[in-house]
Coordinates of C-alpha atoms in Angstrom, one line a residue:
M117 CA 35.8 -42.1 -22.9
S118 CA 38.0 -40.0 -21.6
P119 CA 37.1 -38.6 -18.5
V120 CA 37.3 -35.0 -20.1
F121 CA 33.8 -35.1 -22.5
P122 CA 31.6 -35.6 -19.2
M123 CA 33.4 -32.2 -17.6
L124 CA 32.9 -30.5 -21.3
T125 CA 29.4 -32.1 -20.8
V126 CA 28.7 -30.7 -17.8
L127 CA 29.7 -27.3 -18.2
S128 CA 27.8 -27.3 -21.9
M129 CA 25.0 -28.2 -20.1
F130 CA 25.4 -25.5 -17.1
Y131 CA 26.7 -22.6 -19.6
Y132 CA 23.6 -23.5 -21.5
M133 CA 20.7 -23.4 -18.3
C134 CA 22.3 -20.1 -18.0
L135 CA 22.1 -18.9 -21.3
R136 CA 18.3 -20.2 -21.3
R137 CA 17.6 -18.7 -17.8
R138 CA 18.7 -14.9 -19.4
A139 CA 16.8 -15.8 -22.9
R140 CA 13.4 -16.3 -20.7
T141 CA 13.4 -12.6 -20.0
A142 CA 14.4 -12.0 -23.7
T143 CA 11.6 -13.8 -25.1
R144 CA 9.1 -11.7 -23.1
G145 CA 10.5 -9.1 -24.7
E146 CA 10.3 -10.9 -28.3
M147 CA 13.4 -10.1 -29.9
N148 CA 13.6 -10.1 -33.1
S149 CA 16.5 -11.8 -33.9
R150 CA 17.1 -15.0 -31.8
R151 CA 21.2 -13.8 -31.2
A152 CA 20.1 -11.4 -29.3
I153 CA 20.3 -11.7 -25.5
E154 CA 18.9 -9.3 -22.8
S155 CA 21.8 -8.0 -20.9
N156 CA 22.3 -5.2 -18.8
T157 CA 22.6 -2.7 -21.6
R158 CA 20.6 0.1 -22.9
A159 CA 19.1 -0.8 -25.9
L160 CA 19.9 1.2 -28.8
P161 CA 17.1 3.9 -30.3
I162 CA 16.3 3.4 -33.4
N163 CA 14.5 6.8 -33.4
V164 CA 13.9 10.3 -32.2
E165 CA 13.4 9.7 -28.0
I166 CA 10.2 11.8 -26.8
V167 CA 10.1 12.9 -23.7
Q168 CA 6.9 14.4 -21.5
Y169 CA 5.7 15.0 -18.1
A170 CA 2.8 13.2 -17.1
K171 CA -0.8 14.4 -18.2
E172 CA -2.8 13.3 -15.1
V173 CA -3.0 11.3 -12.4
L174 CA -5.2 8.5 -12.8
D175 CA -5.4 7.0 -9.7
F176 CA -3.4 6.9 -6.5
S177 CA -4.0 4.9 -2.4
S178 CA -4.1 7.8 -0.6
H179 CA -2.4 11.6 0.2
Y180 CA -1.6 14.4 2.7
G181 CA -3.7 16.3 1.2
S182 CA -7.2 17.3 1.2
E183 CA -9.8 16.3 -1.5
N184 CA -11.0 20.0 -2.4
S185 CA -7.9 21.4 -2.8
M186 CA -3.9 20.8 -4.3
S187 CA -1.5 21.3 -1.4
Y188 CA 0.1 18.1 -0.9
T189 CA -2.0 16.3 -3.0
M190 CA -1.0 13.5 -5.6
W191 CA -2.1 16.1 -8.3
N192 CA 1.2 18.3 -8.4
L193 CA 2.6 15.6 -10.3
A194 CA 1.0 16.6 -13.9
G195 CA 2.8 18.3 -15.5
I196 CA 5.8 19.8 -15.2
P197 CA 8.0 20.3 -12.0
N198 CA 6.7 23.2 -9.4
V199 CA 9.8 22.9 -6.7
Y200 CA 11.9 20.9 -8.4
P201 CA 15.5 21.5 -7.9
S202 CA 14.3 23.2 -4.4
S203 CA 14.8 21.2 -1.4
G204 CA 12.4 21.2 1.2
D205 CA 8.9 21.1 2.8
F206 CA 6.5 22.7 -0.2
T207 CA 2.7 22.2 -0.6
Q208 CA 3.5 22.5 -4.2
T209 CA 4.3 18.5 -4.2
A210 CA 2.4 15.1 -3.8
V211 CA 2.8 13.4 -0.2
F212 CA 1.8 10.7 0.7
R213 CA -0.1 9.5 4.0
T214 CA 2.2 8.1 6.2
Y215 CA 6.0 7.6 6.9
G216 CA 7.8 5.9 8.9
T217 CA 6.7 3.3 11.3
W218 CA 4.6 5.4 13.1
W219 CA 1.6 4.1 11.9
D220 CA 2.6 0.3 12.7
R221 CA 2.4 1.8 16.2
C222 CA -0.3 2.3 17.6
P223 CA -3.9 1.5 18.6
S224 CA -5.3 1.2 15.5
A225 CA -2.0 -1.1 13.4
R226 CA -3.8 -3.9 12.1
L227 CA -1.8 -7.8 11.9
P228 CA -0.2 -8.5 9.0
F229 CA -1.5 -11.1 6.3
K230 CA 1.6 -14.5 6.7
R231 CA 2.5 -15.7 3.3
T232 CA 3.6 -11.8 1.4
P233 CA 6.7 -12.7 -1.1
P234 CA 9.7 -10.9 0.3
T235 CA 10.0 -8.9 -3.3
F236 CA 6.4 -6.9 -2.2
C237 CA 7.1 -4.1 0.0
S238 CA 4.8 -1.5 -1.8
Q239 CA 2.3 0.5 0.5
D240 CA 1.3 3.1 -0.9
Y241 CA 1.2 3.5 -5.5
V242 CA 0.2 6.6 -8.4
E243 CA -0.5 5.9 -11.5
L244 CA 0.2 8.3 -14.5
A245 CA -0.8 9.0 -17.8
F246 CA 1.2 10.2 -20.3
E247 CA 0.8 12.2 -23.5
E248 CA 2.2 9.6 -25.9
P249 CA 2.5 5.8 -26.1
V250 CA 6.2 5.0 -26.3
Y251 CA 8.8 2.4 -25.4
P252 CA 10.8 3.8 -22.4
T253 CA 13.9 4.0 -21.5
A254 CA 14.1 6.4 -18.7
V255 CA 12.3 7.3 -16.5
H256 CA 13.3 10.5 -14.8
I257 CA 11.0 10.8 -10.9
L258 CA 12.1 14.6 -9.2
E259 CA 11.6 13.7 -5.7
T260 CA 12.6 17.0 -3.8
Y261 CA 12.1 16.2 0.1
H262 CA 13.6 13.1 1.8
P263 CA 14.0 10.6 -0.8
G264 CA 14.4 6.9 -1.5
A265 CA 10.3 6.1 -1.3
V266 CA 9.9 4.2 -4.4
V267 CA 10.6 0.6 -4.5
R268 CA 8.4 -0.5 -8.2
I269 CA 8.0 1.0 -11.9
L270 CA 5.8 -0.4 -13.5
A271 CA 4.3 0.4 -17.2
C272 CA 0.7 -0.7 -18.6
S273 CA -0.1 -2.0 -21.9
A274 CA -3.6 0.0 -21.5
N275 CA -4.1 3.4 -23.5
P276 CA -6.1 5.3 -20.7
Y277 CA -6.7 7.9 -23.2
S278 CA -7.6 5.3 -26.1
Q279 CA -11.7 5.1 -26.4
N280 CA -11.3 1.0 -27.1
P281 CA -10.6 -1.0 -23.8
P282 CA -8.1 -4.0 -24.6
A283 CA -8.6 -7.6 -24.7
E284 CA -6.3 -7.9 -22.0
V285 CA -3.9 -5.7 -19.4
R286 CA -1.2 -6.3 -19.1
W287 CA 1.5 -4.7 -16.3
E288 CA 5.4 -4.8 -16.3
I289 CA 7.6 -3.9 -14.1
L290 CA 10.3 -1.9 -15.6
W291 CA 12.0 -1.3 -11.9
S292 CA 12.0 -2.7 -8.7
E293 CA 13.7 -2.6 -5.0
A294 CA 14.2 -2.5 -2.0
P295 CA 13.7 0.4 0.5
T296 CA 16.8 2.2 0.7
K297 CA 17.5 4.7 3.5
V298 CA 18.9 7.6 2.3
N299 CA 21.3 9.4 3.8
G300 CA 19.2 13.9 3.5
P301 CA 16.2 14.7 2.5
Q302 CA 18.0 17.2 -0.4
A303 CA 16.3 16.9 -3.5
R304 CA 17.6 14.8 -6.0
Q305 CA 17.0 13.3 -9.5
F306 CA 15.6 9.6 -9.8
T307 CA 17.1 7.6 -13.0
P308 CA 17.0 4.2 -12.2
C309 CA 18.0 1.8 -14.9
I310 CA 14.6 -0.2 -16.0
K311 CA 13.9 -2.9 -17.8
Q312 CA 13.0 -2.9 -21.8
I313 CA 9.5 -4.2 -22.4
N314 CA 7.8 -5.2 -25.6
F315 CA 4.6 -2.9 -25.9
P316 CA 4.5 1.0 -25.7
T317 CA 3.0 2.9 -23.0
N318 CA 1.6 5.8 -22.0
L319 CA 0.5 4.5 -18.2
I320 CA 3.2 4.3 -15.5
R321 CA 2.6 3.2 -11.9
L322 CA 4.8 4.3 -8.9
E323 CA 4.9 2.6 -6.0
V324 CA 6.5 3.4 -2.6
N325 CA 7.2 2.1 0.7
S326 CA 7.9 5.5 3.4
S327 CA 8.6 2.8 6.3
L328 CA 12.9 3.9 6.5
L329 CA 11.9 7.8 5.6
D330 CA 12.2 10.1 8.7
Y331 CA 9.4 11.7 7.3
Y332 CA 7.1 12.6 4.4
T333 CA 8.8 11.6 1.2
E334 CA 7.4 14.6 -1.7
L335 CA 7.2 14.1 -5.5
D336 CA 7.4 16.9 -7.7
A337 CA 7.5 15.4 -11.0
V338 CA 8.0 12.2 -13.3
V339 CA 9.6 12.3 -16.7
L340 CA 9.0 9.5 -19.3
H341 CA 12.2 8.9 -22.1
G342 CA 10.4 6.8 -24.9
V343 CA 10.7 6.4 -28.7
K344 CA 7.7 5.9 -30.8
E345 CA 9.5 3.0 -32.6
R346 CA 10.6 -0.6 -30.9
P347 CA 14.0 -0.5 -30.2
V348 CA 16.8 -2.7 -31.1
L349 CA 18.3 -4.6 -28.9
S350 CA 22.2 -4.9 -28.9
L351 CA 23.8 -7.6 -29.8
K352 CA 26.6 -7.4 -27.2
T353 CA 25.6 -10.0 -24.4
S354 CA 27.3 -9.2 -20.7
M355 CA 28.8 -11.8 -18.5
I356 CA 26.6 -14.3 -16.4
D357 CA 27.2 -14.5 -13.5
M358 CA 25.6 -16.7 -10.9
S359 CA 23.6 -13.4 -8.6
D360 CA 22.0 -13.0 -12.2
I361 CA 20.5 -16.1 -12.2
D362 CA 19.1 -15.4 -9.1
E363 CA 17.6 -12.1 -9.9
D364 CA 16.1 -13.9 -13.2
E365 CA 14.3 -16.9 -10.6
D366 CA 13.2 -13.6 -8.7
E367 CA 11.5 -11.9 -11.5
E368 CA 10.2 -15.3 -13.1
K369 CA 8.6 -16.1 -9.9
Y370 CA 6.3 -12.3 -9.7
D371 CA 5.1 -12.6 -13.7
G372 CA 4.6 -15.9 -13.9
G373 CA 3.6 -17.6 -11.1
M374 CA 0.3 -15.9 -11.1
D375 CA -0.4 -16.1 -14.8
A376 CA 0.3 -19.4 -14.6
L377 CA -2.1 -19.9 -11.5
N378 CA -5.4 -20.1 -13.1
K379 CA -3.6 -23.6 -15.4
Q380 CA -2.1 -24.5 -12.1
F381 CA -5.3 -24.5 -10.0
S382 CA -7.0 -26.6 -12.9
I383 CA -4.8 -29.1 -13.6
V384 CA -6.1 -32.5 -12.9
T385 CA -4.2 -35.1 -14.1
L386 CA -0.6 -35.5 -11.9
R387 CA 2.0 -37.6 -12.0
E388 CA 1.9 -41.3 -10.0
W389 CA 4.9 -42.3 -8.4
P390 CA 5.5 -46.0 -6.6
T391 CA 5.9 -44.2 -3.2
N392 CA 6.8 -39.7 -2.3
G393 CA 9.2 -40.5 -0.2
Y394 CA 9.4 -39.4 3.1
F395 CA 6.7 -37.7 3.3
D396 CA 4.6 -40.3 3.2
K397 CA 6.1 -41.6 7.0
L398 CA 5.3 -37.7 8.0
P399 CA 2.1 -37.2 10.1
Y400 CA -0.2 -35.0 8.0
E401 CA -0.5 -31.7 11.1
L402 CA 3.0 -31.3 9.6
I403 CA 3.6 -31.3 6.1
Q404 CA 0.5 -29.1 6.4
L405 CA 2.9 -27.0 8.9
I406 CA 5.8 -26.8 7.1
L407 CA 3.4 -26.0 3.3
S408 CA 2.5 -22.8 5.2
H409 CA 5.6 -20.9 4.9
L410 CA 5.3 -21.1 1.0
T411 CA 3.4 -18.3 -1.0
V412 CA 0.5 -18.6 -3.3
P413 CA 2.0 -19.1 -6.3
D414 CA 4.7 -21.6 -4.9
L415 CA 1.9 -23.8 -3.1
C416 CA 0.8 -23.9 -7.3
R417 CA 3.5 -25.7 -8.1
L418 CA 4.2 -27.4 -5.9
A419 CA 0.6 -28.9 -6.1
Q420 CA 1.5 -30.4 -9.9
T421 CA 4.5 -32.7 -8.3
C422 CA 2.7 -35.4 -7.0
K423 CA -1.5 -36.3 -5.9
L424 CA -0.1 -36.7 -1.9
L425 CA 1.4 -32.6 -2.1
Y426 CA -1.8 -31.7 -4.4
Q427 CA -3.6 -33.2 -1.5
H428 CA -2.2 -30.4 0.8
C429 CA -2.1 -28.0 -1.1
C430 CA -5.2 -27.3 -1.7
D431 CA -6.4 -28.2 1.6
P432 CA -8.8 -25.1 3.0
L433 CA -7.0 -25.2 5.6
Q434 CA -4.1 -23.6 3.8
Y435 CA -6.2 -20.8 2.8
I436 CA -7.2 -19.7 6.3
H437 CA -5.6 -16.1 5.7
L438 CA -5.2 -15.0 2.2
S439 CA -3.3 -11.7 0.6
L440 CA -3.4 -11.8 -3.0
Q441 CA -2.6 -7.9 -2.5
P442 CA 0.9 -8.5 -3.8
Y443 CA -0.3 -10.0 -7.8
W444 CA -2.6 -7.6 -7.9
A445 CA -1.8 -7.0 -11.5
R446 CA -2.3 -10.6 -12.6
I447 CA -6.2 -11.2 -10.2
N448 CA -8.8 -11.7 -12.5
D449 CA -12.6 -13.8 -12.7
T450 CA -11.1 -16.5 -13.4
S451 CA -8.3 -16.7 -10.5
L452 CA -11.1 -16.0 -8.1
E453 CA -13.2 -18.8 -9.7
Y454 CA -10.1 -21.2 -9.3
L455 CA -9.2 -20.0 -5.9
Q456 CA -13.4 -20.9 -4.4
S457 CA -13.0 -24.5 -3.8
R458 CA -9.5 -23.7 -1.1
C459 CA -10.7 -21.1 0.5
T460 CA -14.4 -22.3 1.7
L461 CA -12.9 -22.1 5.5
I462 CA -11.1 -18.8 4.7
Q463 CA -11.1 -15.7 7.2
W464 CA -8.8 -13.0 6.1
L465 CA -9.0 -11.6 2.8
N466 CA -6.9 -9.3 1.2
L467 CA -7.9 -8.5 -2.6
S468 CA -6.5 -4.2 -2.1
W469 CA -5.7 -3.3 -5.4
T470 CA -6.8 -5.6 -7.1
G471 CA -9.1 -6.2 -10.0
N472 CA -9.2 -2.5 -11.9
R473 CA -9.8 -1.9 -15.4
G474 CA -12.0 -4.9 -15.2
A475 CA -9.6 -7.3 -14.4
I476 CA -12.5 -8.5 -11.8
S477 CA -16.2 -8.2 -12.4
V478 CA -19.3 -7.4 -10.2
S479 CA -20.4 -11.2 -10.6
G480 CA -17.2 -12.6 -10.7
F481 CA -16.3 -11.3 -7.0
S482 CA -20.3 -11.6 -5.5
R483 CA -19.7 -15.6 -6.7
F484 CA -16.5 -16.2 -4.6
L485 CA -18.1 -14.2 -1.7
K486 CA -21.4 -16.6 -2.4
V487 CA -19.1 -19.5 -1.9
C488 CA -15.8 -18.5 0.8
G489 CA -17.9 -15.7 3.2
S490 CA -19.2 -17.0 5.4
E491 CA -16.3 -17.8 7.7
L492 CA -14.7 -14.0 6.7
V493 CA -13.7 -11.9 10.0
R494 CA -11.0 -9.7 7.8
L495 CA -11.8 -8.1 4.6
E496 CA -9.3 -5.9 2.9
L497 CA -10.8 -3.7 -0.1
S498 CA -8.4 -1.0 -0.8
C499 CA -8.8 0.8 -4.1
G500 CA -11.1 -1.7 -5.5
H501 CA -13.0 0.4 -8.0
F502 CA -14.5 -2.5 -9.5
L503 CA -17.1 -2.5 -6.0
N504 CA -20.2 -1.0 -6.5
E505 CA -24.1 -1.1 -4.7
T506 CA -24.1 -4.8 -5.7
C507 CA -20.8 -6.0 -3.9
L508 CA -21.4 -4.1 -1.2
E509 CA -25.2 -5.5 -0.9
V510 CA -23.6 -9.3 -1.3
I511 CA -20.8 -8.7 1.4
T512 CA -23.3 -8.0 4.2
E513 CA -25.5 -10.7 3.3
M514 CA -22.8 -13.4 2.3
C515 CA -20.0 -12.2 5.5
P516 CA -22.4 -12.7 8.6
N517 CA -18.9 -12.8 11.0
L518 CA -16.8 -9.7 9.0
Q519 CA -15.9 -8.2 11.8
E520 CA -13.4 -5.7 10.2
L521 CA -14.1 -4.3 6.3
N522 CA -11.4 -1.7 5.3
L523 CA -12.6 0.5 2.0
S524 CA -10.0 2.8 1.4
S525 CA -10.0 5.1 -1.6
C526 CA -12.5 2.8 -3.2
D527 CA -14.4 6.2 -4.4
K528 CA -16.1 4.9 -7.2
I529 CA -18.7 3.6 -4.5
P530 CA -21.4 5.3 -4.6
P531 CA -23.2 7.1 -1.7
Q532 CA -26.3 5.3 -1.1
A533 CA -24.2 2.5 -1.1
F534 CA -23.0 2.9 2.5
N535 CA -26.1 2.0 3.8
H536 CA -26.0 -1.5 3.2
I537 CA -22.8 -1.6 5.7
A538 CA -25.3 -1.4 8.8
K539 CA -26.8 -4.9 8.4
V540 CA -23.0 -5.9 9.3
G541 CA -23.6 -5.3 13.1
S542 CA -20.8 -7.4 14.3
L543 CA -18.2 -5.0 13.3
K544 CA -15.5 -4.0 15.4
R545 CA -13.1 -1.9 11.8
L546 CA -14.4 -0.4 9.1
I547 CA -12.1 2.0 7.3
L548 CA -14.1 4.8 4.9
Y549 CA -10.6 6.7 4.1
R550 CA -11.6 8.7 1.2
T551 CA -14.7 7.0 0.1
K552 CA -18.5 9.1 -0.8
V553 CA -20.0 7.6 2.7
E554 CA -22.7 10.1 3.4
Q555 CA -24.3 11.3 6.6
T556 CA -27.3 9.5 6.6
A557 CA -25.6 5.6 5.7
L558 CA -22.6 6.9 8.4
L559 CA -25.7 7.6 11.1
S560 CA -27.6 4.3 10.2
I561 CA -23.8 2.4 10.5
L562 CA -22.9 3.8 13.9
N563 CA -26.5 3.6 15.2
F564 CA -26.3 -1.0 14.4
C565 CA -23.0 -1.1 14.6
S566 CA -22.4 -0.7 18.4
E567 CA -19.1 -2.7 18.6
L568 CA -17.2 -0.6 16.5
Q569 CA -13.6 -0.2 18.3
H570 CA -11.7 1.4 15.3
L571 CA -13.4 4.0 12.8
S572 CA -11.5 6.2 10.0
L573 CA -13.1 8.6 8.3
G574 CA -10.2 10.6 7.3
S575 CA -11.1 13.3 4.0
C576 CA -14.6 12.0 3.8
V577 CA -16.0 15.4 2.1
M578 CA -19.6 14.1 2.0
I579 CA -20.2 14.1 5.3
E580 CA -22.4 17.8 6.5
D581 CA -22.0 18.1 10.3
Y582 CA -19.9 16.0 11.8
D583 CA -21.0 17.5 15.6
L584 CA -23.9 15.2 14.4
I585 CA -21.8 12.2 14.0
A586 CA -19.5 12.6 16.8
S587 CA -22.8 12.8 19.3
M588 CA -24.2 9.7 17.5
M589 CA -20.3 7.6 18.4
G590 CA -20.4 9.2 22.1
A591 CA -23.9 7.7 22.3
K592 CA -23.9 4.6 20.2
C593 CA -19.9 3.5 20.2
K594 CA -18.7 3.6 23.3
K595 CA -16.4 0.6 23.1
L596 CA -14.3 3.3 20.0
R597 CA -10.6 3.1 20.4
S598 CA -9.3 4.8 17.8
L599 CA -10.7 7.4 15.5
D600 CA -9.6 9.5 12.1
L601 CA -11.1 12.1 11.5
W602 CA -8.3 13.5 9.7
R603 CA -9.2 16.9 7.0
C604 CA -12.9 17.0 8.6
K605 CA -14.2 20.6 7.8
N606 CA -16.9 21.5 10.3
I607 CA -16.5 19.5 13.5
T608 CA -16.6 22.1 16.8
E609 CA -15.8 21.9 20.7
S610 CA -19.5 20.6 20.6
G611 CA -19.2 17.2 18.8
I612 CA -15.9 17.1 20.6
A613 CA -17.1 17.1 23.9
E614 CA -20.3 15.3 23.2
L615 CA -17.3 12.1 21.7
A616 CA -14.5 12.3 24.4
S617 CA -18.0 12.0 27.3
G618 CA -18.8 9.1 25.3
C619 CA -15.7 7.1 24.0
Q620 CA -13.6 6.8 26.6
L621 CA -12.0 4.3 25.9
L622 CA -10.5 6.0 23.3
E623 CA -6.6 5.2 22.9
E624 CA -6.2 6.8 19.4
L625 CA -7.2 10.3 17.8
D626 CA -6.5 12.3 14.6
L627 CA -8.0 15.3 14.1
G628 CA -4.8 17.2 11.9
W629 CA -6.7 19.5 9.6
C630 CA -9.6 20.7 11.1
P631 CA -9.5 24.0 10.7
T632 CA -13.1 25.0 13.2
L633 CA -11.1 23.5 16.3
Q634 CA -9.8 26.3 18.4
S635 CA -8.1 26.0 21.5
S636 CA -9.7 29.2 23.4
T637 CA -13.0 26.8 23.2
G638 CA -11.1 24.3 26.1
C639 CA -12.0 21.6 23.6
F640 CA -8.4 20.4 24.1
T641 CA -8.5 20.8 27.4
N642 CA -11.7 18.6 27.8
L643 CA -10.0 15.9 25.9
A644 CA -6.9 15.6 27.9
R645 CA -9.0 15.2 31.0
K646 CA -11.1 13.0 29.5
L647 CA -9.1 10.9 27.7
P648 CA -6.8 9.8 29.7
N649 CA -5.6 6.6 28.0
L650 CA -4.7 9.1 25.1
Q651 CA -2.0 7.3 23.0
K652 CA -1.9 9.2 19.6
L653 CA -3.4 12.4 19.0
F654 CA -2.9 14.8 16.0
L655 CA -3.3 18.1 16.1
T656 CA -2.0 18.9 12.9
A657 CA -1.7 22.3 11.5
N658 CA -4.3 23.5 14.4
R659 CA -2.0 27.5 15.2
S660 CA -4.7 27.7 18.4
V661 CA -2.4 24.9 20.1
C662 CA -1.3 26.4 23.2
D663 CA 1.1 25.8 26.6
T664 CA -2.5 25.0 28.2
D665 CA -2.8 22.2 25.9
I666 CA 0.4 20.3 26.1
E667 CA 0.4 21.4 30.0
E668 CA -3.0 19.4 30.4
L669 CA -1.9 16.5 28.1
A670 CA 1.4 16.2 30.2
A671 CA -1.4 15.9 33.6
N672 CA -3.4 14.0 32.1
C673 CA -2.2 11.7 29.5
M674 CA 1.1 9.0 30.5
H675 CA 0.7 7.3 27.9
L676 CA 1.0 9.4 25.7
R677 CA 3.2 8.0 22.6
Q678 CA 2.2 9.8 19.4
L679 CA 1.9 13.7 19.6
D680 CA 2.1 16.0 16.8
I681 CA 1.3 19.8 16.7
L682 CA 2.7 20.9 13.3
G683 CA 2.2 24.6 12.5
T684 CA 1.0 25.7 16.1
R685 CA 2.5 29.5 16.8
M686 CA 1.6 29.0 20.6
V687 CA 3.5 26.6 21.8
S688 CA 6.8 27.4 23.7
P689 CA 10.1 25.3 24.7
A690 CA 8.6 25.2 28.4
S691 CA 5.8 22.8 27.8
L692 CA 7.0 21.3 25.7
R693 CA 10.1 19.9 28.8
K694 CA 6.7 19.7 30.9
L695 CA 5.4 17.2 28.4
L696 CA 8.6 14.9 27.8
E697 CA 9.0 15.3 31.8
S698 CA 6.0 13.7 32.3
C699 CA 4.9 11.0 29.6
K700 CA 8.1 8.5 29.8
D701 CA 6.5 6.6 26.6
L702 CA 6.7 9.4 24.1
S703 CA 8.1 8.4 21.0
L704 CA 6.9 10.3 18.2
L705 CA 6.6 14.8 18.7
D706 CA 6.0 16.8 15.3
V707 CA 6.6 20.4 15.6
S708 CA 7.5 21.4 12.6
F709 CA 6.5 25.1 11.8
C710 CA 5.9 25.7 15.2
S711 CA 7.5 29.1 15.3
Q712 CA 8.4 29.7 18.8
I713 CA 10.4 26.1 18.7
D714 CA 13.4 26.5 16.3
N715 CA 16.9 24.0 16.0
R716 CA 18.4 25.4 18.9
V717 CA 15.4 24.0 21.2
V718 CA 14.9 20.9 19.3
L719 CA 18.3 19.9 19.8
E720 CA 18.4 20.6 22.9
L721 CA 15.1 18.7 23.7
N722 CA 17.1 16.0 21.2
A723 CA 20.0 15.9 23.3
N724 CA 18.1 15.5 27.5
F725 CA 15.1 13.3 25.9
P726 CA 17.2 11.0 23.2
N727 CA 14.2 8.0 23.4
V728 CA 11.9 10.6 21.8
F729 CA 12.0 11.7 17.7
I730 CA 11.3 15.2 17.4
K731 CA 10.8 16.3 13.8
K732 CA 11.0 19.8 12.5
S733 CA 10.4 20.3 9.2
F734 CA 12.3 23.0 6.7
T735 CA 11.3 25.0 3.6
Q736 CA 14.5 26.1 1.3

């Protein structure tokens, strides 16, 4: 046979593999024509395009604003633009809670979970409902300040306005990309090229990563373009290159990996091989070390290859630290059931963002913790809207060794449920940001959880008397290192005095947007003198902060690294120079809207102290 024929066979097989990979995405789109292959060209609409702004904000992970206001809140994303095309810092926009890497470089920073897939980099999210379900053709995001944070756009098959909940909720990624650095803070309309999906949607989710930004990103509105009938794809196929194959492979890992998780976990029939190659000669511990670098879906796939690797992939030692947050859209009761036998030794568990819209039930969560909770030290449940009082009761009963509990933005938990947390006396970290915890429950927690080192009470609007809370902290929580009181409305100099006297190990204190604190009472001076270990101090939007306070910080808090005095009218350039000369470790200084600190002063300070990021926000 001529050598040409084998070469033609190889080429044809390669071309077939390329087409098959391209066709997999198209299969998920349920194309009507078997000749049609999804390409990067836009679908051809067969009916009139509908353009609509978000009708309602359904859910979000955090925001800069208050729960009782509209300023800087996610609720500003509903409706038509308020600011665009203007640029600058405006209260009428939606702003997330953090930016940059500053929050990862402070005493309250948490260690990251290993095995997080590189394609997942989301830090925050917001979900938006639109009036009409459509097949999306475009999504426009109006960014008015420091754009570039959006890293993923998803669409959901569930209609939030339907009276009948769907049997299955599907999420599809319309667009995804790593965070990028955008030159300049100016406004822009961001319109990424989105993927076509095979179901109509009126629920869009934006996920953001603000780590590369120099300041808070501000979003004004989201516009959804779409058609009522499924579009007919263009039959024109694009050229196939090797980069396309790699992109498809990455997409399959997300779309198919956790979908197949339950089936993969339940497979018991494995291939029989006479030998396992060189794996038979490797020490058990070495194989375990090699497999520890794989993500959870990759472990599931590898477990199907042979009995030896199945044994290794199912070893509970591979699941000591487990983060399911990257796969939030596909985790359900069945997933947890199949994971139970592998998680009997689990110590760190991240279920943040999972289980919403009925994916995880109270009974399913409870069954999992009853089997796997005995060794748990850290439990992340941020934005877990399936949680109720029964769940908290199970946590406190089944997790006797728990040291870290994150309930951030779990705003569906009823107030009385938080009383159960007081039973976990070993707690060292407790995050209750944007929860409905009440004063009685919190006092009980502080009384019995004397080992607390990190406590977040930001935007907890149900607490009536923060002075009483601060007094209890000073009396019971002597080991406290970080405290977030962001937007607490009623703490006074009395509570601050009790706190500073009793919690002298504090290294981080957030008193941003606490309007009842006045510098004239000496509260900030007292803080500076009593807390010499302070590394981070946020006095955001307190107009009374003055030169005396800054000079006391310079004299007493030599380890200060981050200071936010946004909005003060009483601080002069001279006191800032003293601070910068004294605090050699200072890396962040926010003087936005400080009336005595103009751009000329900022430029001068930047020139003299190049290692300090000095932020001056603006409004046009």
